[in-house]
Amino acid sequence: MALVSLRPVIDAAARYGYGQGAFNVNAVAQAKAAIEVHEMFRSPAILQGADLANGFMGGCTDFVHATLEDKKRGAKRIADAVKKYGENASIPVVLHLDHGKDFDSCKAAIDGGYTSVMIDGSSLPFDENVELTREVVRYAHAEGVSVEGELGVLAGVEDHVFAAGSTYTNPLRAVEFFKKTGVDALAISYGTMHGASKGKDVKLCLQIPAAIRECMDHEGIWGGLVSHGSSTVPAYIVEEINALGGAIKGAHGIPMEELKAAIRCGINKINVDTDIRLAVTRNMKELFRDEEALRRSGSVGEIYRLLEADKDKFDPRLFLPPIMDTVMTGEVLDQDTAKITDCIERGVKEVVGTLIVQFGSFGKAPLVQCRTLEEMKEFYQKNER
């Protein structure tokens, strides 16, 4: 099955009342594992490459300072990996840019093969956010590519996205934003947070998505609602990391019952990144505990030293530079590298499989009315507001 844009996948989630997880990938092995576990559960799949993930996959290990050229290379590598494992999959697969920070980043992703992009203009004044988002919509829809915007500010840190506090999304402004931009989906602020430290026993302001959905229905507006910063941060994984010598403190995610309630209130797409990072890092720590000889390995021993140097960190991108060729291409050069790749794949499958079941997307792949990008071009031409 060819890769599809976001819109038909979100449309099915909205029509049938389940949550569609969207999972960030930063390596070829992660893309492979994510597609395989979605196939196993017969779930539609949304794989996300964040703006800085593209920089990392472009070969810039200092990905915070990745250049546009790094991001262009990385976008194509992620797209090539998703195409390799997704084009012949039995499920619809979306490749989505997460937190594109400007028009050029979105264009680079589209040109590299992404089928959906997010433009994050949430830090801008409303009119400037509309203008930027509409510019991306015009370019993307002409290519059959879906667009997600953002209105409202989430607290927390994720890659280059940082805010000290939250600004909740105004439901009436959200409806106006849909009308003026023509976006396919809108990320809203209703109490979620980026990062692993969301606070204990988070309570979401569920009135916000419910009010937006009611206003949209009243106005006859179609659009998906997106929940960013929605990792559950499984306590058992954090505890396991710390038992292995880690030093992660204050890590709390969004309670699953809150996310399930949000789905019932109109949330369709749920973004998850931190959970995968945690599971992969725990698996690598376990591997080096159980196989001490790997600590001296010429190919992966440096990964162990990086893990030991940053006990309070859990982003695998900080530890994987010693095997960057494998990260970027998927080519496994020796048995030791194969063991690290296995850690990556098992971590992805553990987290993603659990959330597919919890969000309710299992068995829903046949419900998606798939359209090719060429068909989406025609659709957008006929339906542009």
mmCIF file of C-alpha atoms in Angstrom:
data_model
loop_
_atom_site.group_PDB
_atom_site.id
_atom_site.type_symbol
_atom_site.label_atom_id
_atom_site.label_comp_id
_atom_site.label_asym_id
_atom_site.label_seq_id
_atom_site.Cartn_x
_atom_site.Cartn_y
_atom_site.Cartn_z
ATOM 1 C CA MET A 1 0.000 0.000 0.000
ATOM 2 C CA ALA A 2 1.411 3.402 -0.954
ATOM 3 C CA LEU A 3 1.958 5.989 1.755
ATOM 4 C CA VAL A 4 -1.101 8.165 2.368
ATOM 5 C CA SER A 5 -1.711 11.681 3.644
ATOM 6 C CA LEU A 6 -2.956 12.387 7.146
ATOM 7 C CA ARG A 7 -6.483 13.413 6.266
ATOM 8 C CA PRO A 8 -8.078 10.015 5.494
ATOM 9 C CA VAL A 9 -6.494 8.461 8.587
ATOM 10 C CA ILE A 10 -7.776 11.236 10.849
ATOM 11 C CA ASP A 11 -11.155 11.106 9.108
ATOM 12 C CA ALA A 12 -11.545 7.432 10.047
ATOM 13 C CA ALA A 13 -10.532 8.097 13.656
ATOM 14 C CA ALA A 14 -13.112 10.882 13.924
ATOM 15 C CA ARG A 15 -15.868 8.887 12.223
ATOM 16 C CA TYR A 16 -15.406 5.729 14.295
ATOM 17 C CA GLY A 17 -14.473 7.329 17.607
ATOM 18 C CA TYR A 18 -11.019 5.941 18.369
ATOM 19 C CA GLY A 19 -7.665 7.575 19.028
ATOM 20 C CA GLN A 20 -4.910 7.425 16.425
ATOM 21 C CA GLY A 21 -1.436 7.359 17.902
ATOM 22 C CA ALA A 22 1.333 9.266 16.114
ATOM 23 C CA PHE A 23 4.809 8.044 16.977
ATOM 24 C CA ASN A 24 8.130 9.815 16.504
ATOM 25 C CA VAL A 25 10.991 7.921 14.848
ATOM 26 C CA ASN A 26 14.661 8.881 14.764
ATOM 27 C CA ALA A 27 16.278 5.866 13.104
ATOM 28 C CA VAL A 28 15.595 3.412 10.293
ATOM 29 C CA ALA A 29 15.166 0.611 12.857
ATOM 30 C CA GLN A 30 12.441 2.604 14.620
ATOM 31 C CA ALA A 31 10.517 3.111 11.380
ATOM 32 C CA LYS A 32 10.747 -0.607 10.603
ATOM 33 C CA ALA A 33 9.567 -1.652 14.058
ATOM 34 C CA ALA A 34 6.714 0.864 14.168
ATOM 35 C CA ILE A 35 5.296 -0.296 10.843
ATOM 36 C CA GLU A 36 5.624 -3.964 11.798
ATOM 37 C CA VAL A 37 3.737 -3.572 15.078
ATOM 38 C CA HIS A 38 0.959 -1.560 13.405
ATOM 39 C CA GLU A 39 0.622 -4.327 10.836
ATOM 40 C CA MET A 40 0.422 -6.917 13.584
ATOM 41 C CA PHE A 41 -2.506 -5.057 15.137
ATOM 42 C CA ARG A 42 -4.085 -4.102 11.773
ATOM 43 C CA SER A 43 -3.919 -0.455 12.795
ATOM 44 C CA PRO A 44 -3.383 2.588 10.581
ATOM 45 C CA ALA A 45 0.034 4.115 11.259
ATOM 46 C CA ILE A 46 1.296 7.677 11.641
ATOM 47 C CA LEU A 47 5.070 7.888 11.856
ATOM 48 C CA GLN A 48 6.524 11.277 12.728
ATOM 49 C CA GLY A 49 9.884 12.820 12.049
ATOM 50 C CA ALA A 50 10.427 15.949 14.097
ATOM 51 C CA ASP A 51 12.279 18.878 12.578
ATOM 52 C CA LEU A 52 15.418 18.084 14.572
ATOM 53 C CA ALA A 53 15.003 14.342 13.945
ATOM 54 C CA ASN A 54 15.493 15.193 10.286
ATOM 55 C CA GLY A 55 18.691 16.996 11.244
ATOM 56 C CA PHE A 56 19.888 13.969 13.219
ATOM 57 C CA MET A 57 19.079 11.602 10.355
ATOM 58 C CA GLY A 58 20.942 13.992 8.092
ATOM 59 C CA GLY A 59 24.098 13.073 9.976
ATOM 60 C CA CYS A 60 24.239 16.007 12.402
ATOM 61 C CA THR A 61 24.807 14.446 15.827
ATOM 62 C CA ASP A 62 24.606 17.963 17.301
ATOM 63 C CA PHE A 63 21.046 17.978 15.994
ATOM 64 C CA VAL A 64 19.973 21.059 17.959
ATOM 65 C CA HIS A 65 22.163 23.043 15.546
ATOM 66 C CA ALA A 66 21.237 21.124 12.392
ATOM 67 C CA THR A 67 21.230 23.149 9.194
ATOM 68 C CA LEU A 68 18.531 23.191 6.540
ATOM 69 C CA GLU A 69 20.761 20.986 4.380
ATOM 70 C CA ASP A 70 21.067 18.473 7.231
ATOM 71 C CA LYS A 71 17.271 18.450 7.520
ATOM 72 C CA LYS A 72 16.805 17.949 3.786
ATOM 73 C CA ARG A 73 19.122 14.914 3.826
ATOM 74 C CA GLY A 74 17.474 13.541 6.929
ATOM 75 C CA ALA A 75 13.938 14.057 5.650
ATOM 76 C CA LYS A 76 14.770 12.011 2.576
ATOM 77 C CA ARG A 77 16.398 9.259 4.655
ATOM 78 C CA ILE A 78 13.382 8.961 6.948
ATOM 79 C CA ALA A 79 11.044 9.019 3.954
ATOM 80 C CA ASP A 80 13.102 6.359 2.175
ATOM 81 C CA ALA A 81 12.966 4.127 5.262
ATOM 82 C CA VAL A 82 9.224 4.530 5.701
ATOM 83 C CA LYS A 83 8.671 3.863 2.007
ATOM 84 C CA LYS A 84 10.882 0.778 2.157
ATOM 85 C CA TYR A 85 8.849 -0.798 4.941
ATOM 86 C CA GLY A 86 5.505 0.932 4.379
ATOM 87 C CA GLU A 87 4.796 0.871 0.655
ATOM 88 C CA ASN A 88 4.154 -2.874 0.657
ATOM 89 C CA ALA A 89 2.514 -2.925 4.085
ATOM 90 C CA SER A 90 -1.055 -4.113 4.490
ATOM 91 C CA ILE A 91 -2.023 -0.944 6.363
ATOM 92 C CA PRO A 92 -2.156 2.776 5.503
ATOM 93 C CA VAL A 93 1.013 4.571 6.624
ATOM 94 C CA VAL A 94 1.405 8.337 7.036
ATOM 95 C CA LEU A 95 4.808 10.039 7.245
ATOM 96 C CA HIS A 96 4.257 13.281 9.150
ATOM 97 C CA LEU A 97 6.597 16.166 9.983
ATOM 98 C CA ASP A 98 6.277 17.048 13.666
ATOM 99 C CA HIS A 99 6.840 20.680 14.682
ATOM 100 C CA GLY A 100 8.062 22.156 11.429
ATOM 101 C CA LYS A 101 9.311 25.536 12.549
ATOM 102 C CA ASP A 102 9.062 27.462 9.274
ATOM 103 C CA PHE A 103 7.989 27.203 5.641
ATOM 104 C CA ASP A 104 11.407 25.987 4.490
ATOM 105 C CA SER A 105 11.395 23.082 6.968
ATOM 106 C CA CYS A 106 7.949 22.012 5.763
ATOM 107 C CA LYS A 107 8.944 22.340 2.123
ATOM 108 C CA ALA A 108 12.093 20.280 2.728
ATOM 109 C CA ALA A 109 10.009 17.517 4.295
ATOM 110 C CA ILE A 110 7.442 17.517 1.467
ATOM 111 C CA ASP A 111 10.138 17.532 -1.186
ATOM 112 C CA GLY A 112 11.841 14.666 0.669
ATOM 113 C CA GLY A 113 8.739 12.461 0.569
ATOM 114 C CA TYR A 114 6.655 13.314 3.646
ATOM 115 C CA THR A 115 2.913 12.908 3.105
ATOM 116 C CA SER A 116 1.859 15.251 5.908
ATOM 117 C CA VAL A 117 3.455 18.213 7.686
ATOM 118 C CA MET A 118 2.889 20.233 10.819
ATOM 119 C CA ILE A 119 3.691 23.930 10.845
ATOM 120 C CA ASP A 120 4.065 25.271 14.363
ATOM 121 C CA GLY A 121 3.217 28.955 14.396
ATOM 122 C CA SER A 122 1.798 28.817 17.917
ATOM 123 C CA SER A 123 4.357 31.280 19.293
ATOM 124 C CA LEU A 124 3.274 33.928 16.775
ATOM 125 C CA PRO A 125 0.406 36.404 17.061
ATOM 126 C CA PHE A 126 -2.827 34.913 15.724
ATOM 127 C CA ASP A 127 -2.809 36.730 12.367
ATOM 128 C CA GLU A 128 0.847 35.845 11.701
ATOM 129 C CA ASN A 129 0.183 32.223 12.633
ATOM 130 C CA VAL A 130 -2.710 32.175 10.153
ATOM 131 C CA GLU A 131 -0.567 33.719 7.416
ATOM 132 C CA LEU A 132 2.321 31.263 7.900
ATOM 133 C CA THR A 133 0.022 28.253 8.164
ATOM 134 C CA ARG A 134 -1.937 29.272 5.088
ATOM 135 C CA GLU A 135 1.332 29.575 3.119
ATOM 136 C CA VAL A 136 2.248 26.002 4.040
ATOM 137 C CA VAL A 137 -1.287 24.791 3.247
ATOM 138 C CA ARG A 138 -1.118 26.262 -0.255
ATOM 139 C CA TYR A 139 2.176 24.527 -1.025
ATOM 140 C CA ALA A 140 1.314 21.220 0.659
ATOM 141 C CA HIS A 141 -2.217 20.779 -0.700
ATOM 142 C CA ALA A 142 -0.941 21.357 -4.233
ATOM 143 C CA GLU A 143 1.185 18.226 -3.649
ATOM 144 C CA GLY A 144 -1.646 16.215 -2.065
ATOM 145 C CA VAL A 145 -0.011 16.568 1.359
ATOM 146 C CA SER A 146 -2.045 17.223 4.520
ATOM 147 C CA VAL A 147 -1.252 19.995 7.007
ATOM 148 C CA GLU A 148 -1.524 20.251 10.785
ATOM 149 C CA GLY A 149 -1.362 23.644 12.491
ATOM 150 C CA GLU A 150 -1.148 24.620 16.142
ATOM 151 C CA LEU A 151 -3.052 27.152 18.219
ATOM 152 C CA GLY A 152 -2.287 27.654 21.886
ATOM 153 C CA VAL A 153 1.011 27.022 23.683
ATOM 154 C CA LEU A 154 2.064 23.856 25.525
ATOM 155 C CA ALA A 155 4.466 24.106 28.433
ATOM 156 C CA GLY A 156 7.557 21.910 28.540
ATOM 157 C CA VAL A 157 10.512 21.060 26.322
ATOM 158 C CA GLU A 158 10.732 18.925 23.181
ATOM 159 C CA ASP A 159 13.715 19.427 20.885
ATOM 160 C CA HIS A 160 13.666 23.139 19.964
ATOM 161 C CA VAL A 161 10.084 23.597 21.223
ATOM 162 C CA PHE A 162 10.093 25.261 24.639
ATOM 163 C CA ALA A 163 7.573 27.177 26.714
ATOM 164 C CA ALA A 164 7.619 27.940 30.424
ATOM 165 C CA GLY A 165 3.823 27.988 30.667
ATOM 166 C CA SER A 166 0.680 27.011 28.822
ATOM 167 C CA THR A 167 -1.837 29.153 26.990
ATOM 168 C CA TYR A 168 -5.069 27.254 26.468
ATOM 169 C CA THR A 169 -6.667 27.253 23.044
ATOM 170 C CA ASN A 170 -9.717 29.487 22.657
ATOM 171 C CA PRO A 171 -12.437 27.331 21.013
ATOM 172 C CA LEU A 172 -13.831 30.225 18.962
ATOM 173 C CA ARG A 173 -10.356 31.131 17.742
ATOM 174 C CA ALA A 174 -9.794 27.479 16.804
ATOM 175 C CA VAL A 175 -12.876 27.528 14.563
ATOM 176 C CA GLU A 176 -11.699 30.790 13.013
ATOM 177 C CA PHE A 177 -8.258 29.262 12.454
ATOM 178 C CA PHE A 178 -9.732 26.298 10.577
ATOM 179 C CA LYS A 179 -11.778 28.653 8.393
ATOM 180 C CA LYS A 180 -8.918 30.983 7.542
ATOM 181 C CA THR A 181 -6.141 28.441 6.961
ATOM 182 C CA GLY A 182 -7.809 25.346 5.535
ATOM 183 C CA VAL A 183 -5.701 23.050 7.726
ATOM 184 C CA ASP A 184 -6.626 19.385 7.960
ATOM 185 C CA ALA A 185 -5.842 19.121 11.668
ATOM 186 C CA LEU A 186 -5.150 21.430 14.582
ATOM 187 C CA ALA A 187 -2.976 20.802 17.623
ATOM 188 C CA ILE A 188 -4.583 22.406 20.661
ATOM 189 C CA SER A 189 -3.486 23.269 24.179
ATOM 190 C CA TYR A 190 -5.748 21.778 26.855
ATOM 191 C CA GLY A 191 -3.404 20.691 29.626
ATOM 192 C CA THR A 192 -0.861 18.317 28.069
ATOM 193 C CA MET A 193 2.866 19.126 28.201
ATOM 194 C CA HIS A 194 5.992 18.349 26.201
ATOM 195 C CA GLY A 195 8.717 16.266 27.818
ATOM 196 C CA ALA A 196 8.785 13.692 30.619
ATOM 197 C CA SER A 197 7.993 16.003 33.546
ATOM 198 C CA LYS A 198 4.321 16.772 33.061
ATOM 199 C CA GLY A 199 3.471 16.753 36.750
ATOM 200 C CA LYS A 200 1.794 14.085 38.848
ATOM 201 C CA ASP A 201 -1.892 13.237 38.345
ATOM 202 C CA VAL A 202 -2.433 15.635 35.426
ATOM 203 C CA LYS A 203 -6.052 16.616 34.793
ATOM 204 C CA LEU A 204 -6.841 17.750 31.272
ATOM 205 C CA CYS A 205 -9.254 20.560 30.504
ATOM 206 C CA LEU A 206 -11.555 18.363 28.457
ATOM 207 C CA GLN A 207 -14.082 21.157 27.975
ATOM 208 C CA ILE A 208 -11.754 22.680 25.386
ATOM 209 C CA PRO A 209 -11.736 19.877 22.773
ATOM 210 C CA ALA A 210 -15.431 19.238 23.462
ATOM 211 C CA ALA A 211 -16.289 22.902 22.848
ATOM 212 C CA ILE A 212 -14.134 23.101 19.709
ATOM 213 C CA ARG A 213 -15.740 19.974 18.284
ATOM 214 C CA GLU A 214 -19.241 21.243 19.053
ATOM 215 C CA CYS A 215 -18.522 24.617 17.407
ATOM 216 C CA MET A 216 -17.016 22.916 14.354
ATOM 217 C CA ASP A 217 -20.031 20.650 13.976
ATOM 218 C CA HIS A 218 -22.328 23.661 14.272
ATOM 219 C CA GLU A 219 -20.375 25.513 11.576
ATOM 220 C CA GLY A 220 -20.095 22.456 9.321
ATOM 221 C CA ILE A 221 -16.289 22.497 9.488
ATOM 222 C CA TRP A 222 -14.251 19.302 9.091
ATOM 223 C CA GLY A 223 -10.934 18.933 10.857
ATOM 224 C CA GLY A 224 -8.967 16.711 13.184
ATOM 225 C CA LEU A 225 -7.987 17.700 16.714
ATOM 226 C CA VAL A 226 -4.491 16.782 17.856
ATOM 227 C CA SER A 227 -3.065 16.220 21.330
ATOM 228 C CA HIS A 228 0.649 17.030 21.555
ATOM 229 C CA GLY A 229 2.769 16.304 24.622
ATOM 230 C CA SER A 230 0.735 13.177 25.330
ATOM 231 C CA SER A 231 3.313 10.595 26.335
ATOM 232 C CA THR A 232 2.202 8.470 29.263
ATOM 233 C CA VAL A 233 5.781 8.130 30.636
ATOM 234 C CA PRO A 234 5.274 4.579 31.972
ATOM 235 C CA ALA A 235 6.345 4.525 35.603
ATOM 236 C CA TYR A 236 7.610 0.954 35.352
ATOM 237 C CA ILE A 237 10.096 1.913 32.626
ATOM 238 C CA VAL A 238 11.372 4.913 34.602
ATOM 239 C CA GLU A 239 11.777 2.691 37.670
ATOM 240 C CA GLU A 240 13.655 0.089 35.611
ATOM 241 C CA ILE A 241 16.024 2.720 34.192
ATOM 242 C CA ASN A 242 16.780 4.061 37.668
ATOM 243 C CA ALA A 243 17.329 0.530 38.991
ATOM 244 C CA LEU A 244 19.930 0.140 36.234
ATOM 245 C CA GLY A 245 21.835 3.186 37.470
ATOM 246 C CA GLY A 246 19.811 5.932 35.808
ATOM 247 C CA ALA A 247 18.958 9.190 37.552
ATOM 248 C CA ILE A 248 15.629 10.272 36.064
ATOM 249 C CA LYS A 249 13.633 12.429 38.471
ATOM 250 C CA GLY A 250 10.173 13.976 38.394
ATOM 251 C CA ALA A 251 9.032 11.977 35.378
ATOM 252 C CA HIS A 252 5.254 11.767 35.119
ATOM 253 C CA GLY A 253 3.108 11.427 32.015
ATOM 254 C CA ILE A 254 -0.508 11.952 31.045
ATOM 255 C CA PRO A 255 -2.703 9.325 32.751
ATOM 256 C CA MET A 256 -4.203 6.866 30.290
ATOM 257 C CA GLU A 257 -7.729 7.470 31.574
ATOM 258 C CA GLU A 258 -7.337 11.179 30.820
ATOM 259 C CA LEU A 259 -6.282 10.428 27.243
ATOM 260 C CA LYS A 260 -9.185 8.024 26.758
ATOM 261 C CA ALA A 261 -11.554 10.714 28.014
ATOM 262 C CA ALA A 262 -9.965 13.193 25.583
ATOM 263 C CA ILE A 263 -10.697 10.812 22.698
ATOM 264 C CA ARG A 264 -14.349 10.770 23.729
ATOM 265 C CA CYS A 265 -14.284 14.597 23.780
ATOM 266 C CA GLY A 266 -13.079 14.910 20.188
ATOM 267 C CA ILE A 267 -9.305 14.330 20.169
ATOM 268 C CA ASN A 268 -8.339 12.240 17.134
ATOM 269 C CA LYS A 269 -4.518 12.180 16.915
ATOM 270 C CA ILE A 270 -2.298 11.607 19.945
ATOM 271 C CA ASN A 271 1.437 12.348 19.717
ATOM 272 C CA VAL A 272 3.891 10.136 21.608
ATOM 273 C CA ASP A 273 7.685 10.406 21.666
ATOM 274 C CA THR A 274 9.040 10.267 25.226
ATOM 275 C CA ASP A 275 7.682 6.768 25.947
ATOM 276 C CA ILE A 276 9.682 5.327 23.032
ATOM 277 C CA ARG A 277 12.852 7.124 24.106
ATOM 278 C CA LEU A 278 12.524 5.669 27.598
ATOM 279 C CA ALA A 279 11.929 2.086 26.434
ATOM 280 C CA VAL A 280 14.866 2.109 24.004
ATOM 281 C CA THR A 281 17.249 3.566 26.588
ATOM 282 C CA ARG A 282 16.164 1.025 29.222
ATOM 283 C CA ASN A 283 16.740 -1.822 26.742
ATOM 284 C CA MET A 284 20.273 -0.618 26.003
ATOM 285 C CA LYS A 285 21.076 -0.314 29.712
ATOM 286 C CA GLU A 286 19.806 -3.867 30.261
ATOM 287 C CA LEU A 287 21.892 -5.147 27.371
ATOM 288 C CA PHE A 288 25.125 -3.712 28.757
ATOM 289 C CA ARG A 289 24.253 -5.027 32.229
ATOM 290 C CA ASP A 290 23.684 -8.551 30.916
ATOM 291 C CA GLU A 291 26.569 -8.651 28.416
ATOM 292 C CA GLU A 292 29.560 -6.948 30.006
ATOM 293 C CA ALA A 293 31.811 -7.843 27.069
ATOM 294 C CA LEU A 294 29.841 -5.383 24.935
ATOM 295 C CA ARG A 295 31.167 -2.554 27.100
ATOM 296 C CA ARG A 296 34.536 -3.139 25.425
ATOM 297 C CA SER A 297 33.149 -3.616 21.922
ATOM 298 C CA GLY A 298 34.875 -1.611 19.218
ATOM 299 C CA SER A 299 31.547 -0.853 17.545
ATOM 300 C CA VAL A 300 29.133 -0.247 20.452
ATOM 301 C CA GLY A 301 31.294 0.156 23.567
ATOM 302 C CA GLU A 302 31.169 3.942 23.220
ATOM 303 C CA ILE A 303 27.370 3.760 23.550
ATOM 304 C CA TYR A 304 27.869 2.281 27.033
ATOM 305 C CA ARG A 305 30.264 5.080 27.989
ATOM 306 C CA LEU A 306 27.770 7.714 26.819
ATOM 307 C CA LEU A 307 24.971 6.053 28.798
ATOM 308 C CA GLU A 308 27.137 6.091 31.915
ATOM 309 C CA ALA A 309 28.165 9.711 31.409
ATOM 310 C CA ASP A 310 24.577 10.994 31.192
ATOM 311 C CA LYS A 311 22.607 8.992 33.730
ATOM 312 C CA ASP A 312 19.804 11.545 33.902
ATOM 313 C CA LYS A 313 19.232 11.546 30.107
ATOM 314 C CA PHE A 314 17.083 9.130 28.126
ATOM 315 C CA ASP A 315 17.037 10.420 24.532
ATOM 316 C CA PRO A 316 18.662 7.627 22.460
ATOM 317 C CA ARG A 317 19.966 10.222 19.991
ATOM 318 C CA LEU A 318 22.486 11.222 22.658
ATOM 319 C CA PHE A 319 23.859 7.680 22.835
ATOM 320 C CA LEU A 320 23.642 6.359 19.261
ATOM 321 C CA PRO A 321 26.218 8.521 17.374
ATOM 322 C CA PRO A 322 28.821 5.684 17.516
ATOM 323 C CA ILE A 323 26.611 3.711 15.100
ATOM 324 C CA MET A 324 25.301 6.599 12.995
ATOM 325 C CA ASP A 325 25.675 4.683 9.725
ATOM 326 C CA THR A 326 23.262 2.054 11.043
ATOM 327 C CA VAL A 327 20.919 4.713 12.428
ATOM 328 C CA MET A 328 20.743 6.509 9.070
ATOM 329 C CA THR A 329 20.724 3.561 6.654
ATOM 330 C CA GLY A 330 19.530 0.556 8.644
ATOM 331 C CA GLU A 331 22.567 -1.440 7.556
ATOM 332 C CA VAL A 332 23.815 -3.607 10.443
ATOM 333 C CA LEU A 333 27.562 -4.085 10.209
ATOM 334 C CA ASP A 334 28.274 -6.644 12.953
ATOM 335 C CA GLN A 335 26.655 -8.748 15.690
ATOM 336 C CA ASP A 336 27.214 -6.154 18.401
ATOM 337 C CA THR A 337 25.431 -3.492 16.381
ATOM 338 C CA ALA A 338 22.644 -5.999 15.702
ATOM 339 C CA LYS A 339 22.077 -6.297 19.448
ATOM 340 C CA ILE A 340 21.668 -2.525 19.795
ATOM 341 C CA THR A 341 19.301 -2.494 16.826
ATOM 342 C CA ASP A 342 17.267 -5.202 18.537
ATOM 343 C CA CYS A 343 17.036 -2.974 21.644
ATOM 344 C CA ILE A 344 15.682 -0.166 19.484
ATOM 345 C CA GLU A 345 13.104 -2.319 17.714
ATOM 346 C CA ARG A 346 11.841 -4.029 20.886
ATOM 347 C CA GLY A 347 11.458 -0.705 22.670
ATOM 348 C CA VAL A 348 9.360 0.717 19.842
ATOM 349 C CA LYS A 349 7.147 -2.362 19.651
ATOM 350 C CA GLU A 350 6.559 -2.501 23.406
ATOM 351 C CA VAL A 351 5.356 1.090 23.633
ATOM 352 C CA VAL A 352 3.539 1.389 20.316
ATOM 353 C CA GLY A 353 1.764 -1.948 20.645
ATOM 354 C CA THR A 354 0.490 -1.024 24.097
ATOM 355 C CA LEU A 355 -0.856 2.335 22.932
ATOM 356 C CA ILE A 356 -2.481 0.949 19.777
ATOM 357 C CA VAL A 357 -4.583 -1.210 22.077
ATOM 358 C CA GLN A 358 -5.234 1.516 24.657
ATOM 359 C CA PHE A 359 -6.200 4.167 22.080
ATOM 360 C CA GLY A 360 -8.446 1.711 20.228
ATOM 361 C CA SER A 361 -6.934 1.825 16.724
ATOM 362 C CA PHE A 362 -6.352 -1.948 16.521
ATOM 363 C CA GLY A 363 -8.280 -3.559 13.672
ATOM 364 C CA LYS A 364 -9.199 -0.170 12.182
ATOM 365 C CA ALA A 365 -6.913 -0.171 9.115
ATOM 366 C CA PRO A 366 -9.672 -1.454 6.778
ATOM 367 C CA LEU A 367 -11.888 1.479 7.801
ATOM 368 C CA VAL A 368 -9.546 4.085 6.270
ATOM 369 C CA GLN A 369 -10.702 5.245 2.846
ATOM 370 C CA CYS A 370 -7.253 5.552 1.344
ATOM 371 C CA ARG A 371 -6.482 8.034 -1.430
ATOM 372 C CA THR A 372 -3.218 8.411 -3.306
ATOM 373 C CA LEU A 373 -1.451 11.763 -3.196
ATOM 374 C CA GLU A 374 -2.614 12.363 -6.769
ATOM 375 C CA GLU A 375 -6.197 11.776 -5.672
ATOM 376 C CA MET A 376 -5.666 14.101 -2.707
ATOM 377 C CA LYS A 377 -4.438 16.823 -5.080
ATOM 378 C CA GLU A 378 -7.752 16.618 -6.915
ATOM 379 C CA PHE A 379 -9.662 16.518 -3.621
ATOM 380 C CA TYR A 380 -7.980 19.679 -2.359
ATOM 381 C CA GLN A 381 -8.500 21.487 -5.652
ATOM 382 C CA LYS A 382 -12.228 20.830 -5.431
ATOM 383 C CA ASN A 383 -12.625 21.557 -1.741
ATOM 384 C CA GLU A 384 -10.289 24.469 -0.966
ATOM 385 C CA ARG A 385 -11.990 27.034 1.199
#
